[in-house]
Amino acid sequence: GQNIDQPTEMTATEGAIVQINCTYQTSGFNGLFWYQQHAGEAPTFLSYNVLDGLEEKGRFSSFLSRSKGYSYLLLKELQMKDSASYLCATQDSNYQLIWGAGTKLIIKP
Amino acid sequence: IAGITQAPTSQILAAGRRMTLRCTQDMRHNAMYWYRQDLGLGLRLIHYSNTAGTTGKGEVPDGYSVSRANTDDFPLTLASAVPSQTSVYFCASSDSEAGNEQFFGPGTRLTVL
């Protein structure tokens, strides 16, 4: 079966670092995506991992361990504009995305 | 048009009425998708199309139908709306290969009374 788990909500302080975890169990795996979604808006692409390891893109990094069914999104130097929901999704063998429920990140000054 | 558009932005609909949500993309993507997003449940796939002329059922297809007459357009029809179809609907498109991101439209907020 397909299952993706991520925390419902997290709180962090402006300027700090936060790690959002995602664990998954899927049949067929073509990689893992992270999307950002601000309230009332559409999801937008952040990162894609298909090989084990860390992908860095500016203040955001994403890590994948295929053997553990685990990924995390690391956000550094947090800014108020980073307050959003972060969605984890795996791509299956038919290239469709299976979505987690999302993690709402609240940034406090 | 730049990217992917949806219409209407929002709609209030009486139960039992028929409604078509429109989606158009100009990126020449072969694959298109319809999702609904409800609080606490994340994005759920309703229907998809891997190429013009073909469609498939997603996780929650009941009560919805789609067509894909050409590459650009992918309308979603609710034949007889029910209150449980109150949701935010997102259309997305991509090239259906490993690693290709999905691009999302701005969404349609639908309320069925």
mmCIF file of C-alpha atoms in Angstrom, chain B:
data_model
loop_
_atom_site.group_PDB
_atom_site.id
_atom_site.type_symbol
_atom_site.label_atom_id
_atom_site.label_comp_id
_atom_site.label_asym_id
_atom_site.label_seq_id
_atom_site.Cartn_x
_atom_site.Cartn_y
_atom_site.Cartn_z
ATOM 1 C CA ILE B 1 -1.730 32.478 -21.088
ATOM 2 C CA ALA B 2 1.393 31.720 -19.110
ATOM 3 C CA GLY B 3 1.487 28.341 -17.387
ATOM 4 C CA ILE B 4 -1.745 26.796 -16.214
ATOM 5 C CA THR B 5 -5.060 28.529 -15.588
ATOM 6 C CA GLN B 6 -8.303 27.477 -13.937
ATOM 7 C CA ALA B 7 -11.818 28.885 -14.006
ATOM 8 C CA PRO B 8 -13.796 29.838 -12.090
ATOM 9 C CA THR B 9 -11.748 31.052 -9.118
ATOM 10 C CA SER B 10 -14.598 30.208 -6.795
ATOM 11 C CA GLN B 11 -18.173 29.027 -7.068
ATOM 12 C CA ILE B 12 -21.147 28.403 -4.823
ATOM 13 C CA LEU B 13 -23.369 25.687 -6.209
ATOM 14 C CA ALA B 14 -26.701 24.195 -5.224
ATOM 15 C CA ALA B 15 -26.726 20.453 -4.626
ATOM 16 C CA GLY B 16 -27.868 18.510 -7.657
ATOM 17 C CA ARG B 17 -26.555 21.044 -10.164
ATOM 18 C CA ARG B 18 -24.066 20.195 -12.881
ATOM 19 C CA MET B 19 -20.755 22.058 -12.887
ATOM 20 C CA THR B 20 -17.658 22.051 -15.093
ATOM 21 C CA LEU B 21 -14.330 23.297 -13.808
ATOM 22 C CA ARG B 22 -12.011 24.436 -16.575
ATOM 23 C CA CYS B 23 -8.262 23.948 -16.830
ATOM 24 C CA THR B 24 -5.932 25.088 -19.604
ATOM 25 C CA GLN B 25 -2.145 24.838 -19.914
ATOM 26 C CA ASP B 26 0.182 26.270 -22.524
ATOM 27 C CA MET B 27 3.328 24.327 -21.637
ATOM 28 C CA ARG B 28 2.585 21.443 -24.043
ATOM 29 C CA HIS B 29 2.742 18.987 -21.172
ATOM 30 C CA ASN B 30 1.435 15.552 -22.041
ATOM 31 C CA ALA B 31 0.058 14.730 -18.588
ATOM 32 C CA MET B 32 -2.666 16.565 -16.671
ATOM 33 C CA TYR B 33 -4.243 15.931 -13.280
ATOM 34 C CA TRP B 34 -7.174 16.964 -11.128
ATOM 35 C CA TYR B 35 -6.813 16.985 -7.343
ATOM 36 C CA ARG B 36 -9.022 17.973 -4.485
ATOM 37 C CA GLN B 37 -7.549 19.340 -1.291
ATOM 38 C CA ASP B 38 -9.379 19.104 2.016
ATOM 39 C CA LEU B 39 -8.131 20.108 5.463
ATOM 40 C CA GLY B 40 -6.011 17.396 7.042
ATOM 41 C CA LEU B 41 -6.186 15.093 4.040
ATOM 42 C CA GLY B 42 -3.688 16.546 1.637
ATOM 43 C CA LEU B 43 -4.029 16.371 -2.124
ATOM 44 C CA ARG B 44 -6.089 13.487 -3.489
ATOM 45 C CA LEU B 45 -6.049 12.565 -7.172
ATOM 46 C CA ILE B 46 -9.465 12.534 -8.833
ATOM 47 C CA HIS B 47 -8.652 11.817 -12.487
ATOM 48 C CA TYR B 48 -5.609 12.066 -14.686
ATOM 49 C CA SER B 49 -4.661 12.008 -18.340
ATOM 50 C CA ASN B 50 -1.249 10.860 -19.567
ATOM 51 C CA THR B 51 -1.851 12.097 -23.095
ATOM 52 C CA ALA B 52 -4.564 13.687 -25.209
ATOM 53 C CA GLY B 53 -7.379 11.225 -25.854
ATOM 54 C CA THR B 54 -6.775 9.108 -22.737
ATOM 55 C CA THR B 55 -7.947 9.456 -19.135
ATOM 56 C CA GLY B 56 -7.689 7.412 -15.961
ATOM 57 C CA LYS B 57 -9.227 7.229 -12.508
ATOM 58 C CA GLY B 58 -7.354 8.375 -9.448
ATOM 59 C CA GLU B 59 -7.967 7.784 -5.773
ATOM 60 C CA VAL B 60 -11.374 9.523 -5.511
ATOM 61 C CA PRO B 61 -13.093 9.488 -8.951
ATOM 62 C CA ASP B 62 -16.714 8.903 -7.945
ATOM 63 C CA GLY B 63 -19.056 11.735 -8.921
ATOM 64 C CA TYR B 64 -16.541 13.272 -11.325
ATOM 65 C CA SER B 65 -15.772 12.887 -15.008
ATOM 66 C CA VAL B 66 -13.078 14.312 -17.281
ATOM 67 C CA SER B 67 -12.233 14.554 -20.960
ATOM 68 C CA ARG B 68 -9.014 15.309 -22.837
ATOM 69 C CA ALA B 69 -9.893 16.286 -26.374
ATOM 70 C CA ASN B 70 -6.581 18.109 -26.909
ATOM 71 C CA THR B 71 -3.248 18.703 -25.201
ATOM 72 C CA ASP B 72 -4.135 22.012 -23.584
ATOM 73 C CA ASP B 73 -7.545 21.498 -21.959
ATOM 74 C CA PHE B 74 -8.681 19.153 -19.207
ATOM 75 C CA PRO B 75 -12.162 19.996 -17.867
ATOM 76 C CA LEU B 76 -13.583 18.346 -14.742
ATOM 77 C CA THR B 77 -17.347 17.828 -14.555
ATOM 78 C CA LEU B 78 -19.507 17.218 -11.524
ATOM 79 C CA ALA B 79 -22.667 15.691 -12.978
ATOM 80 C CA SER B 80 -24.833 16.234 -9.885
ATOM 81 C CA ALA B 81 -23.018 18.062 -7.116
ATOM 82 C CA VAL B 82 -23.266 16.945 -3.481
ATOM 83 C CA PRO B 83 -22.130 18.806 -0.331
ATOM 84 C CA SER B 84 -19.210 16.365 0.182
ATOM 85 C CA GLN B 85 -17.715 17.748 -3.016
ATOM 86 C CA THR B 86 -17.115 21.063 -1.285
ATOM 87 C CA SER B 87 -13.366 21.458 -1.593
ATOM 88 C CA VAL B 88 -10.520 23.290 -3.280
ATOM 89 C CA TYR B 89 -9.783 21.802 -6.690
ATOM 90 C CA PHE B 90 -6.346 22.028 -8.267
ATOM 91 C CA CYS B 91 -5.435 21.191 -11.826
ATOM 92 C CA ALA B 92 -1.813 20.298 -12.572
ATOM 93 C CA SER B 93 0.283 19.343 -15.556
ATOM 94 C CA SER B 94 3.672 17.754 -16.204
ATOM 95 C CA ASP B 95 5.695 15.756 -18.646
ATOM 96 C CA SER B 96 4.977 12.257 -17.355
ATOM 97 C CA GLU B 97 8.497 11.035 -16.741
ATOM 98 C CA ALA B 98 10.450 10.336 -13.603
ATOM 99 C CA GLY B 99 11.482 13.480 -11.811
ATOM 100 C CA ASN B 100 9.384 15.943 -13.762
ATOM 101 C CA GLU B 101 7.619 18.314 -11.425
ATOM 102 C CA GLN B 102 3.920 19.003 -11.611
ATOM 103 C CA PHE B 103 2.879 22.592 -12.189
ATOM 104 C CA PHE B 104 -0.305 23.668 -10.468
ATOM 105 C CA GLY B 105 -3.069 26.042 -11.436
ATOM 106 C CA PRO B 106 -4.314 28.607 -8.897
ATOM 107 C CA GLY B 107 -7.217 26.423 -7.781
ATOM 108 C CA THR B 108 -11.011 26.624 -7.727
ATOM 109 C CA ARG B 109 -12.774 26.916 -4.385
ATOM 110 C CA LEU B 110 -16.117 25.110 -4.719
ATOM 111 C CA THR B 111 -18.907 25.188 -2.157
ATOM 112 C CA VAL B 112 -21.904 22.896 -2.618
ATOM 113 C CA LEU B 113 -24.928 23.791 -0.520
#
